[in-house]
Tab-separated table of C-alpha atoms (C1' of nucleotides) in Angstrom:
chain	number	residue	atom	x	y	z
A	1	MET	CA	-26.846	23.198	12.701
A	2	GLU	CA	-28.164	20.597	10.293
A	3	LEU	CA	-25.804	18.955	7.849
A	4	PRO	CA	-26.917	17.345	4.586
A	5	ASN	CA	-26.482	13.593	4.211
A	6	ALA	CA	-23.679	14.155	1.729
A	7	PHE	CA	-21.901	17.385	0.954
A	8	PHE	CA	-18.823	19.212	-0.213
A	9	LEU	CA	-17.680	21.958	2.124
A	10	PHE	CA	-14.929	24.425	1.367
A	11	ALA	CA	-14.032	26.259	4.524
A	12	ARG	CA	-11.338	27.870	6.594
A	13	ALA	CA	-10.895	25.395	9.398
A	14	GLU	CA	-8.472	23.570	11.656
A	15	VAL	CA	-8.513	19.835	12.147
A	16	GLU	CA	-7.485	17.367	14.809
A	17	TYR	CA	-7.429	13.619	14.420
A	18	ASP	CA	-6.999	10.942	17.023
A	19	GLY	CA	-7.207	7.215	16.522
A	20	ARG	CA	-4.684	4.873	14.972
A	21	ALA	CA	-2.289	7.808	15.100
A	22	SER	CA	-2.710	11.441	16.015
A	23	SER	CA	-2.439	14.514	13.854
A	24	THR	CA	-3.120	18.193	13.793
A	25	LEU	CA	-3.779	20.425	10.826
A	26	ALA	CA	-3.227	24.168	11.135
A	27	LEU	CA	-5.939	26.721	10.325
A	28	GLY	CA	-6.371	27.034	6.575
A	29	ASN	CA	-8.723	26.515	3.636
A	30	TYR	CA	-9.637	22.892	3.065
A	31	GLY	CA	-12.116	20.889	1.020
A	32	ILE	CA	-14.247	18.501	3.045
A	33	LEU	CA	-16.123	15.708	1.310
A	34	ARG	CA	-18.832	13.746	3.065
A	35	LYS	CA	-20.290	10.761	1.200
A	36	PRO	CA	-23.604	8.882	1.562
A	37	ASP	CA	-21.754	5.858	2.966
A	38	GLY	CA	-20.748	7.910	5.994
A	39	SER	CA	-17.141	8.399	5.008
A	40	ILE	CA	-15.499	11.778	5.329
A	41	GLN	CA	-12.254	13.129	3.898
A	42	ILE	CA	-10.422	16.426	4.235
A	43	HIS	CA	-8.344	17.598	1.298
A	44	GLY	CA	-5.509	20.110	1.057
A	45	ALA	CA	-4.320	21.947	-2.046
A	46	ASN	CA	-2.289	19.019	-3.310
A	47	LEU	CA	-1.990	15.262	-3.597
A	48	ILE	CA	-4.588	12.644	-4.344
A	49	ARG	CA	-4.756	11.401	-0.782
A	50	PRO	CA	-6.789	13.325	1.764
A	51	LEU	CA	-5.018	14.880	4.733
A	52	ASN	CA	-7.510	13.273	7.082
A	53	TYR	CA	-10.206	10.705	6.498
A	54	MET	CA	-12.505	8.254	8.171
A	55	GLY	CA	-14.734	5.505	6.848
A	56	LYS	CA	-18.289	5.137	8.178
A	57	ALA	CA	-18.346	7.952	10.683
A	58	SER	CA	-21.304	9.557	12.395
A	59	ILE	CA	-21.013	13.312	12.321
A	60	SER	CA	-22.514	16.264	14.153
A	61	TRP	CA	-22.223	19.997	13.655
A	62	ASP	CA	-22.389	21.824	16.943
A	63	GLY	CA	-21.639	25.549	16.891
A	64	ASP	CA	-18.448	25.881	14.833
A	65	VAL	CA	-17.294	22.301	15.361
A	66	ILE	CA	-17.925	19.359	13.091
A	67	LEU	CA	-17.232	16.127	14.935
A	68	ALA	CA	-16.815	12.859	13.051
A	69	ARG	CA	-16.687	9.740	15.181
A	70	SER	CA	-16.314	6.031	14.709
A	71	LYS	CA	-15.501	3.300	17.208
A	72	LYS	CA	-11.886	4.142	17.792
A	73	GLU	CA	-11.335	7.367	15.926
A	74	VAL	CA	-12.422	10.958	16.017
A	75	ILE	CA	-11.937	13.927	13.702
A	76	ARG	CA	-12.624	17.370	15.112
A	77	ILE	CA	-13.037	20.151	12.567
A	78	ARG	CA	-13.268	23.693	13.916
A	79	VAL	CA	-14.875	25.710	11.144
A	80	ASP	CA	-13.779	29.319	11.091
A	81	CYS	CA	-15.509	30.439	7.900
A	82	VAL	CA	-17.686	28.591	5.376
A	83	HIS	CA	-16.789	29.497	1.781
A	84	HIS	CA	-19.019	26.961	0.047
A	85	LEU	CA	-21.367	24.259	1.272
A	86	ILE	CA	-23.132	22.239	-1.358
A	87	PRO	CA	-25.335	19.223	-0.685
A	88	LEU	CA	-24.770	16.286	-3.018
A	89	GLU	CA	-27.824	14.293	-4.003
A	90	GLU	CA	-28.437	11.098	-5.947
A	91	TRP	CA	-24.809	10.267	-5.971
A	92	SER	CA	-24.074	7.145	-8.019
A	93	GLU	CA	-22.681	4.014	-6.422
A	94	THR	CA	-21.495	2.649	-9.736
A	95	LYS	CA	-18.544	0.350	-9.511
A	96	ILE	CA	-15.589	0.736	-11.757
A	97	ARG	CA	-14.703	-1.951	-14.253
A	98	LEU	CA	-10.986	-2.577	-14.514
A	99	ILE	CA	-8.996	-4.513	-17.061
A	100	ARG	CA	-5.326	-5.432	-17.306
A	101	THR	CA	-4.926	-7.037	-13.918
A	102	GLU	CA	-2.412	-9.441	-12.456
A	103	ALA	CA	-4.955	-12.233	-12.921
A	104	GLU	CA	-4.901	-11.592	-16.648
A	105	LEU	CA	-1.146	-12.175	-16.824
A	106	ARG	CA	-1.408	-15.194	-14.566
A	107	ASP	CA	-4.023	-16.795	-16.828
A	108	LYS	CA	-1.822	-16.310	-19.874
A	109	ILE	CA	0.841	-18.468	-18.242
A	110	VAL	CA	-1.696	-21.014	-16.983
A	111	VAL	CA	-3.130	-21.657	-20.444
A	112	ASP	CA	0.217	-21.653	-22.253
A	113	PRO	CA	3.000	-22.868	-19.941
A	114	GLU	CA	4.881	-24.243	-22.936
A	115	SER	CA	5.573	-20.780	-24.354
A	116	TYR	CA	6.263	-19.108	-21.028
A	117	LEU	CA	8.042	-21.773	-18.985
A	118	GLY	CA	9.082	-24.189	-21.718
A	119	ILE	CA	7.336	-27.130	-20.071
A	120	ASP	CA	5.094	-29.793	-21.561
A	121	PRO	CA	1.507	-28.967	-20.498
A	122	SER	CA	0.474	-32.635	-20.573
A	123	GLN	CA	3.061	-33.427	-17.904
A	124	PHE	CA	1.724	-30.924	-15.361
A	125	GLU	CA	-1.414	-29.927	-13.578
A	126	ALA	CA	-1.576	-26.141	-13.314
A	127	VAL	CA	-3.216	-24.853	-10.127
A	128	PRO	CA	-3.716	-21.089	-9.984
A	129	GLU	CA	-4.146	-19.530	-6.542
A	130	PHE	CA	-2.916	-22.694	-4.877
A	131	VAL	CA	-3.278	-22.186	-1.153
A	132	ILE	CA	-0.363	-23.213	1.051
A	133	ASP	CA	-0.171	-22.226	4.687
A	134	GLY	CA	-3.236	-20.027	4.220
A	135	GLU	CA	-1.632	-18.037	1.442
A	136	PRO	CA	-2.404	-18.283	-2.257
A	137	VAL	CA	0.528	-18.945	-4.587
A	138	ASP	CA	-0.054	-17.442	-8.036
A	139	ILE	CA	0.518	-20.698	-9.939
A	140	VAL	CA	1.810	-24.106	-8.947
A	141	PHE	CA	2.499	-26.676	-11.679
A	142	PHE	CA	2.281	-30.150	-10.157
A	143	PRO	CA	4.125	-32.835	-12.147
A	144	ARG	CA	1.880	-35.712	-13.159
A	145	GLY	CA	4.684	-38.261	-13.376
A	146	ASP	CA	8.079	-38.798	-11.808
A	147	GLY	CA	11.322	-37.100	-12.726
A	148	GLU	CA	9.822	-33.638	-13.065
A	149	CYS	CA	10.194	-30.762	-10.648
A	150	LEU	CA	7.321	-28.864	-9.153
A	151	ARG	CA	7.155	-25.375	-10.669
A	152	VAL	CA	6.190	-22.348	-8.621
A	153	VAL	CA	5.333	-19.050	-10.325
A	154	GLU	CA	4.942	-15.619	-8.773
A	155	VAL	CA	3.332	-13.051	-11.102
A	156	LYS	CA	3.386	-9.257	-10.833
A	157	ARG	CA	1.335	-6.851	-12.921
A	158	THR	CA	4.125	-4.338	-13.502
A	159	GLN	CA	7.579	-5.510	-12.463
A	160	VAL	CA	9.557	-8.109	-10.569
A	161	THR	CA	11.444	-6.581	-7.647
A	162	LYS	CA	13.650	-7.956	-4.918
A	163	ASN	CA	10.549	-8.340	-2.777
A	164	THR	CA	8.898	-10.463	-5.449
A	165	CYS	CA	11.764	-12.923	-5.144
A	166	TYR	CA	11.458	-13.041	-1.368
A	167	GLN	CA	7.736	-13.596	-1.716
A	168	LEU	CA	8.422	-16.544	-4.030
A	169	ARG	CA	11.009	-17.847	-1.589
A	170	LYS	CA	8.419	-17.748	1.172
A	171	TYR	CA	6.047	-19.859	-0.923
A	172	MET	CA	8.756	-22.301	-1.937
A	173	ASP	CA	9.761	-22.668	1.701
A	174	ALA	CA	6.182	-23.501	2.580
A	175	LEU	CA	5.748	-25.918	-0.322
A	176	SER	CA	8.985	-27.801	0.296
A	177	LYS	CA	8.217	-27.994	3.999
A	178	HIS	CA	4.832	-29.467	3.129
A	179	TYR	CA	5.840	-31.902	0.366
A	180	LYS	CA	9.428	-32.517	1.515
A	181	GLU	CA	11.480	-34.639	-0.893
A	182	ARG	CA	8.456	-35.715	-2.876
A	183	TYR	CA	9.437	-33.183	-5.531
A	184	GLY	CA	12.290	-31.092	-6.789
A	185	TYR	CA	11.470	-27.414	-6.918
A	186	LEU	CA	11.878	-24.690	-9.524
A	187	GLY	CA	10.866	-21.056	-9.079
A	188	TYR	CA	9.774	-18.448	-11.599
A	189	VAL	CA	9.088	-14.734	-11.306
A	190	ALA	CA	6.918	-13.276	-14.068
A	191	ALA	CA	6.028	-9.706	-15.055
A	192	PRO	CA	6.291	-7.322	-17.992
A	193	LYS	CA	9.490	-5.906	-16.464
A	194	ILE	CA	12.151	-6.715	-13.882
A	195	THR	CA	14.251	-4.280	-11.849
A	196	LYS	CA	18.015	-4.543	-11.709
A	197	SER	CA	18.050	-5.685	-8.082
A	198	GLY	CA	15.130	-7.982	-8.829
A	199	ARG	CA	17.166	-9.687	-11.529
A	200	LYS	CA	20.163	-10.010	-9.253
A	201	CYS	CA	18.058	-11.465	-6.446
A	202	ALA	CA	16.336	-13.888	-8.823
A	203	GLU	CA	19.711	-15.099	-10.109
A	204	GLU	CA	21.040	-15.602	-6.594
A	205	HIS	CA	18.005	-17.675	-5.721
A	206	GLY	CA	18.087	-19.602	-8.973
A	207	TYR	CA	14.711	-18.299	-10.084
A	208	ALA	CA	13.989	-17.814	-13.759
A	209	TYR	CA	12.527	-14.525	-14.942
A	210	VAL	CA	9.581	-14.951	-17.291
A	211	PRO	CA	8.664	-11.904	-19.426
A	212	VAL	CA	4.912	-11.696	-19.878
A	213	ASP	CA	2.903	-8.844	-21.305
A	214	PHE	CA	-0.663	-7.703	-21.927
B	1	MET	CA	-15.227	26.392	-21.982
B	2	GLU	CA	-12.879	27.810	-19.377
B	3	LEU	CA	-12.192	25.815	-16.236
B	4	PRO	CA	-11.031	27.371	-12.966
B	5	ASN	CA	-7.561	26.475	-11.712
B	6	ALA	CA	-9.089	24.376	-8.953
B	7	PHE	CA	-12.698	23.324	-8.593
B	8	PHE	CA	-15.252	20.875	-7.294
B	9	LEU	CA	-17.688	19.673	-9.914
B	10	PHE	CA	-20.743	17.553	-9.228
B	11	ALA	CA	-22.101	16.298	-12.505
B	12	ARG	CA	-23.795	13.500	-14.355
B	13	ALA	CA	-20.984	12.078	-16.432
B	14	GLU	CA	-19.286	8.987	-17.761
B	15	VAL	CA	-15.585	8.363	-17.424
B	16	GLU	CA	-12.922	6.416	-19.249
B	17	TYR	CA	-9.402	5.881	-18.004
B	18	ASP	CA	-6.421	4.490	-19.802
B	19	GLY	CA	-2.887	4.290	-18.524
B	20	ARG	CA	-1.416	1.911	-15.993
B	21	ALA	CA	-4.676	-0.020	-16.349
B	22	SER	CA	-7.904	0.675	-18.178
B	23	SER	CA	-11.356	1.324	-16.791
B	24	THR	CA	-14.777	2.545	-17.693
B	25	LEU	CA	-17.326	4.175	-15.440
B	26	ALA	CA	-20.984	4.144	-16.468
B	27	LEU	CA	-23.060	7.321	-16.724
B	28	GLY	CA	-23.957	8.588	-13.264
B	29	ASN	CA	-23.521	11.398	-10.756
B	30	TYR	CA	-19.965	11.862	-9.580
B	31	GLY	CA	-17.920	14.386	-7.628
B	32	ILE	CA	-14.846	15.652	-9.432
B	33	LEU	CA	-12.114	17.420	-7.510
B	34	ARG	CA	-9.396	19.370	-9.268
B	35	LYS	CA	-6.575	20.730	-7.093
B	36	PRO	CA	-4.074	23.556	-7.639
B	37	ASP	CA	-1.237	21.009	-7.994
B	38	GLY	CA	-2.868	19.676	-11.160
B	39	SER	CA	-4.213	16.487	-9.655
B	40	ILE	CA	-7.730	15.353	-10.410
B	41	GLN	CA	-9.912	12.735	-8.743
B	42	ILE	CA	-13.385	11.390	-9.442
B	43	HIS	CA	-15.432	10.205	-6.496
B	44	GLY	CA	-18.438	7.892	-6.295
B	45	ALA	CA	-20.988	7.689	-3.487
B	46	ASN	CA	-18.773	5.528	-1.299
B	47	LEU	CA	-15.258	4.749	-0.179
B	48	ILE	CA	-12.387	7.026	0.659
B	49	ARG	CA	-10.520	6.243	-2.514
B	50	PRO	CA	-11.553	7.944	-5.728
B	51	LEU	CA	-12.840	5.813	-8.606
B	52	ASN	CA	-10.424	7.481	-10.973
B	53	TYR	CA	-7.525	9.787	-10.316
B	54	MET	CA	-4.408	11.275	-11.803
B	55	GLY	CA	-1.582	13.315	-10.365
B	56	LYS	CA	-0.286	16.387	-12.177
B	57	ALA	CA	-2.531	16.354	-15.200
B	58	SER	CA	-3.179	19.082	-17.726
B	59	ILE	CA	-6.858	19.392	-18.446
B	60	SER	CA	-9.084	20.890	-21.112
B	61	TRP	CA	-12.842	21.286	-21.386
B	62	ASP	CA	-13.976	21.012	-24.973
B	63	GLY	CA	-17.715	20.857	-25.601
B	64	ASP	CA	-19.005	18.285	-23.106
B	65	VAL	CA	-15.692	16.507	-22.638
B	66	ILE	CA	-13.137	17.171	-19.932
B	67	LEU	CA	-9.830	15.620	-20.876
B	68	ALA	CA	-7.117	15.113	-18.275
B	69	ARG	CA	-3.736	14.048	-19.592
B	70	SER	CA	-0.337	13.244	-18.212
B	71	LYS	CA	2.640	11.521	-19.809
B	72	LYS	CA	1.251	8.029	-19.946
B	73	GLU	CA	-2.319	8.378	-18.784
B	74	VAL	CA	-5.566	9.930	-19.883
B	75	ILE	CA	-8.948	10.435	-18.252
B	76	ARG	CA	-11.877	11.310	-20.480
B	77	ILE	CA	-14.939	12.700	-18.725
B	78	ARG	CA	-18.069	13.155	-20.824
B	79	VAL	CA	-20.199	15.620	-18.887
B	80	ASP	CA	-23.907	15.119	-19.411
B	81	CYS	CA	-25.239	17.633	-16.900
B	82	VAL	CA	-23.501	19.989	-14.466
B	83	HIS	CA	-25.185	20.025	-11.045
B	84	HIS	CA	-22.637	22.173	-9.248
B	85	LEU	CA	-19.370	23.770	-10.262
B	86	ILE	CA	-17.547	25.738	-7.617
B	87	PRO	CA	-14.110	27.264	-8.038
B	88	LEU	CA	-11.804	26.771	-5.049
B	89	GLU	CA	-9.488	29.643	-4.249
B	90	GLU	CA	-6.646	30.189	-1.807
B	91	TRP	CA	-6.509	26.564	-0.932
B	92	SER	CA	-4.016	25.834	1.856
B	93	GLU	CA	-0.975	23.678	1.263
B	94	THR	CA	-0.519	23.042	4.964
B	95	LYS	CA	1.146	19.783	5.795
B	96	ILE	CA	-0.218	17.462	8.394
B	97	ARG	CA	1.752	16.790	11.540
B	98	LEU	CA	1.689	13.153	12.580
B	99	ILE	CA	2.672	11.552	15.850
B	100	ARG	CA	2.853	7.912	16.940
B	101	THR	CA	4.948	6.649	14.084
B	102	GLU	CA	7.185	3.656	13.619
B	103	ALA	CA	10.178	5.916	14.248
B	104	GLU	CA	8.818	6.675	17.705
B	105	LEU	CA	8.744	2.984	18.640
B	106	ARG	CA	12.160	2.468	17.107
B	107	ASP	CA	13.663	5.272	19.190
B	108	LYS	CA	12.241	3.801	22.373
B	109	ILE	CA	14.235	0.639	21.744
B	110	VAL	CA	17.338	2.565	20.673
B	111	VAL	CA	17.485	4.574	23.895
B	112	ASP	CA	16.603	1.694	26.207
B	113	PRO	CA	17.799	-1.622	24.747
B	114	GLU	CA	18.230	-2.997	28.260
B	115	SER	CA	14.493	-2.986	28.947
B	116	TYR	CA	13.424	-4.144	25.505
B	117	LEU	CA	16.139	-6.595	24.454
B	118	GLY	CA	17.770	-7.315	27.787
B	119	ILE	CA	21.213	-6.263	26.582
B	120	ASP	CA	23.827	-4.083	28.218
B	121	PRO	CA	23.790	-0.720	26.393
B	122	SER	CA	27.474	-0.107	27.114
B	123	GLN	CA	28.398	-3.249	25.168
B	124	PHE	CA	26.697	-2.178	21.928
B	125	GLU	CA	26.583	0.618	19.457
B	126	ALA	CA	22.990	1.140	18.302
B	127	VAL	CA	22.630	2.229	14.682
B	128	PRO	CA	19.084	3.117	13.611
B	129	GLU	CA	18.325	3.029	9.884
B	130	PHE	CA	21.530	1.131	9.201
B	131	VAL	CA	21.829	0.796	5.456
B	132	ILE	CA	22.802	-2.619	4.084
B	133	ASP	CA	22.502	-3.450	0.409
B	134	GLY	CA	20.828	-0.080	-0.145
B	135	GLU	CA	18.066	-0.785	2.340
B	136	PRO	CA	17.731	0.661	5.836
B	137	VAL	CA	17.427	-1.826	8.688
B	138	ASP	CA	15.381	-0.410	11.567
B	139	ILE	CA	18.070	-0.969	14.204
B	140	VAL	CA	21.378	-2.812	14.243
B	141	PHE	CA	23.204	-3.220	17.555
B	142	PHE	CA	26.909	-3.698	16.850
B	143	PRO	CA	28.814	-5.377	19.696
B	144	ARG	CA	31.738	-3.302	20.945
B	145	GLY	CA	33.705	-6.254	22.241
B	146	ASP	CA	34.049	-9.957	21.452
B	147	GLY	CA	31.710	-12.705	22.489
B	148	GLU	CA	28.515	-10.811	21.759
B	149	CYS	CA	26.166	-11.354	18.847
B	150	LEU	CA	25.083	-8.646	16.483
B	151	ARG	CA	21.421	-7.788	17.117
B	152	VAL	CA	19.061	-6.922	14.297
B	153	VAL	CA	15.668	-5.380	15.031
B	154	GLU	CA	12.705	-4.926	12.700
B	155	VAL	CA	10.032	-2.593	14.083
B	156	LYS	CA	6.392	-2.268	12.999
B	157	ARG	CA	3.981	0.424	14.119
B	158	THR	CA	0.995	-1.871	14.550
B	159	GLN	CA	1.798	-5.571	14.415
B	160	VAL	CA	4.382	-8.167	13.524
B	161	THR	CA	3.207	-10.441	10.699
B	162	LYS	CA	4.741	-13.303	8.802
B	163	ASN	CA	6.014	-10.764	6.289
B	164	THR	CA	7.797	-8.858	9.037
B	165	CYS	CA	9.802	-11.995	9.800
B	166	TYR	CA	10.694	-12.487	6.156
B	167	GLN	CA	11.745	-8.871	5.961
B	168	LEU	CA	14.017	-9.379	8.967
B	169	ARG	CA	15.382	-12.539	7.388
B	170	LYS	CA	16.225	-10.581	4.258
B	171	TYR	CA	18.194	-8.070	6.320
B	172	MET	CA	19.958	-10.755	8.321
B	173	ASP	CA	20.871	-12.525	5.096
B	174	ALA	CA	22.404	-9.328	3.810
B	175	LEU	CA	24.234	-8.575	7.071
B	176	SER	CA	25.684	-12.062	7.468
B	177	LYS	CA	26.731	-12.085	3.826
B	178	HIS	CA	28.501	-8.780	4.417
B	179	TYR	CA	30.148	-9.464	7.782
B	180	LYS	CA	30.421	-13.264	7.457
B	181	GLU	CA	31.694	-15.003	10.625
B	182	ARG	CA	32.793	-11.780	12.233
B	183	TYR	CA	29.648	-11.909	14.376
B	184	GLY	CA	26.945	-14.200	15.589
B	185	TYR	CA	23.481	-12.973	14.741
B	186	LEU	CA	20.267	-12.542	16.694
B	187	GLY	CA	16.992	-11.242	15.262
B	188	TYR	CA	14.131	-9.380	16.892
B	189	VAL	CA	10.708	-8.340	15.649
B	190	ALA	CA	9.085	-5.508	17.603
B	191	ALA	CA	5.575	-4.022	17.575
B	192	PRO	CA	2.641	-3.423	19.917
B	193	LYS	CA	1.077	-6.668	18.668
B	194	ILE	CA	1.944	-9.867	16.825
B	195	THR	CA	-0.334	-12.020	14.674
B	196	LYS	CA	-0.676	-15.736	15.191
B	197	SER	CA	1.174	-16.648	12.026
B	198	GLY	CA	3.711	-13.925	12.783
B	199	ARG	CA	4.489	-15.565	16.122
B	200	LYS	CA	4.791	-18.983	14.537
B	201	CYS	CA	7.102	-17.679	11.825
B	202	ALA	CA	9.239	-15.800	14.350
B	203	GLU	CA	9.621	-18.946	16.445
B	204	GLU	CA	10.608	-21.030	13.438
B	205	HIS	CA	13.267	-18.509	12.537
B	206	GLY	CA	14.462	-18.135	16.096
B	207	TYR	CA	13.528	-14.473	16.258
B	208	ALA	CA	12.418	-12.967	19.550
B	209	TYR	CA	9.225	-10.939	19.682
B	210	VAL	CA	9.624	-7.638	21.523
B	211	PRO	CA	6.417	-5.986	22.725
B	212	VAL	CA	6.725	-2.222	22.489
B	213	ASP	CA	3.981	0.353	22.883
B	214	PHE	CA	3.333	4.070	22.657
C	1	DC	C1'	-14.868	-12.548	12.224
C	2	DT	C1'	-9.768	-12.657	11.197
C	3	DC	C1'	-6.040	-12.786	8.177
C	4	DT	C1'	-3.668	-11.864	3.777
C	5	DT	C1'	-2.840	-9.643	-0.610
C	6	DT	C1'	-3.552	-6.175	-4.024
C	7	DA	C1'	-3.263	-1.469	-5.677
C	8	DT	C1'	-3.837	2.853	-11.945
C	9	DC	C1'	-1.679	1.759	-4.577
C	10	DT	C1'	0.172	7.021	-2.956
C	11	DC	C1'	3.978	9.325	-1.293
C	12	DG	C1'	8.537	10.296	0.606
C	13	DT	C1'	13.321	9.515	0.198
C	14	DC	C1'	17.497	8.273	-1.659
C	15	DT	C1'	20.658	6.820	-5.367
D	1	DA	C1'	14.292	9.168	-13.391
D	2	DG	C1'	14.224	4.738	-11.100
D	3	DA	C1'	14.014	1.951	-6.977
D	4	DC	C1'	12.501	0.948	-2.537
D	5	DG	C1'	9.647	0.919	1.663
D	6	DA	C1'	6.056	3.059	4.850
D	7	DG	C1'	1.252	3.815	5.285
D	8	DG	C1'	-3.838	6.209	10.321
D	9	DT	C1'	-2.299	2.535	4.020
D	10	DA	C1'	-7.708	1.379	1.933
D	11	DA	C1'	-10.306	-2.224	0.008
D	12	DA	C1'	-11.078	-6.845	-1.709
D	13	DG	C1'	-11.064	-11.706	-1.102
D	14	DA	C1'	-10.593	-16.119	1.295
D	15	DG	C1'	-11.407	-19.120	5.202
DNA sequence: CTCTTTATCTCGTCT
DNA sequence: AGACGAGGTAAAGAG
């Protein structure tokens, strides 16, 4: 049978997936969404995430079986009964515009380190997204003169957790390995909030918590 | 207007979101999926992920505006033109059954540490999901007698990365802080694959990489 | 291409 | 309710 380019299908079906993992889905009523980009997703009665999904798949409908295939994955949908099948045309590819991102918080600290870190801006060069060891550090403040420590800042959009501190530690490891005794080092974790264990971990590591908000 | 409990709506609409972030979505054709659990998601022509979404929202349709609200979030959908509106009934809540998980790999090592770690099983007590500091370590092998090191294993389903090594380090920190000099400590990172930087990081930390496969 | 990080992560699980 | 980690994470961004 011929399938539209994009469609929403509500059907009684059972589903098998094999690829990065394997899964089976018992016979039941599911919503199946096929998009113009070739992606397909199978939804159950709850949760945002689909039960099964595949990006950029080629699909065929042969008898009562819809087969979606990509290089290393396959979804096999045995359709028992079609409740609804509607083709979707002229679907918009509009991109969403987001505000209030981590970058926004980061930039606040970059432009006003005096308020947030209590350091003299003229004494430091602020480098956002400084790449060390192939990984970008949120902000590194390089001292222009002697007698000042290098400052390393890790920013989170919502909250500082224990993991945030370990992430900062990873960066500080890399920086001190690279620059050795050329600098002293000070670490900061910044976010609107900090968890209890995050605070404890920051204290143990000697990192300062910097509250920053939108 | 009255909305069905669960539905799929294809409509020309524009969408605003405000909550954990903010976003706007220009007028266009979108697919809107409302599930029996109260979740709602708005899909564009591509990608698996919805453009906007909300779990457990109460919704109302007033004039041309669908309003979805939860505690701290709101989605406002101005509907310009309804292309399709289909109610979805008797939707199945079936759960998916997954195989080939991290736990599977972990158990392989637990039952046969001789093959994977080269240690004598009779000399150790293997504790999967050993909780230290409130966090479960994949496997800890406690030596039964003296003269053997404690073995700590971090397992990944796909590949060992640099982060895997730092995760292991976090656990080993916690274990050595807890047990002090009672043991020596050896770390292992296990997965079907390891990235280049993961291998480098493991070597620098003195962790052994353990290939393990399904 | 590969590798790494982000995310309105989502979702389960445990305190 | 908050915290924490896994995920078939997906998707974006950098090199």
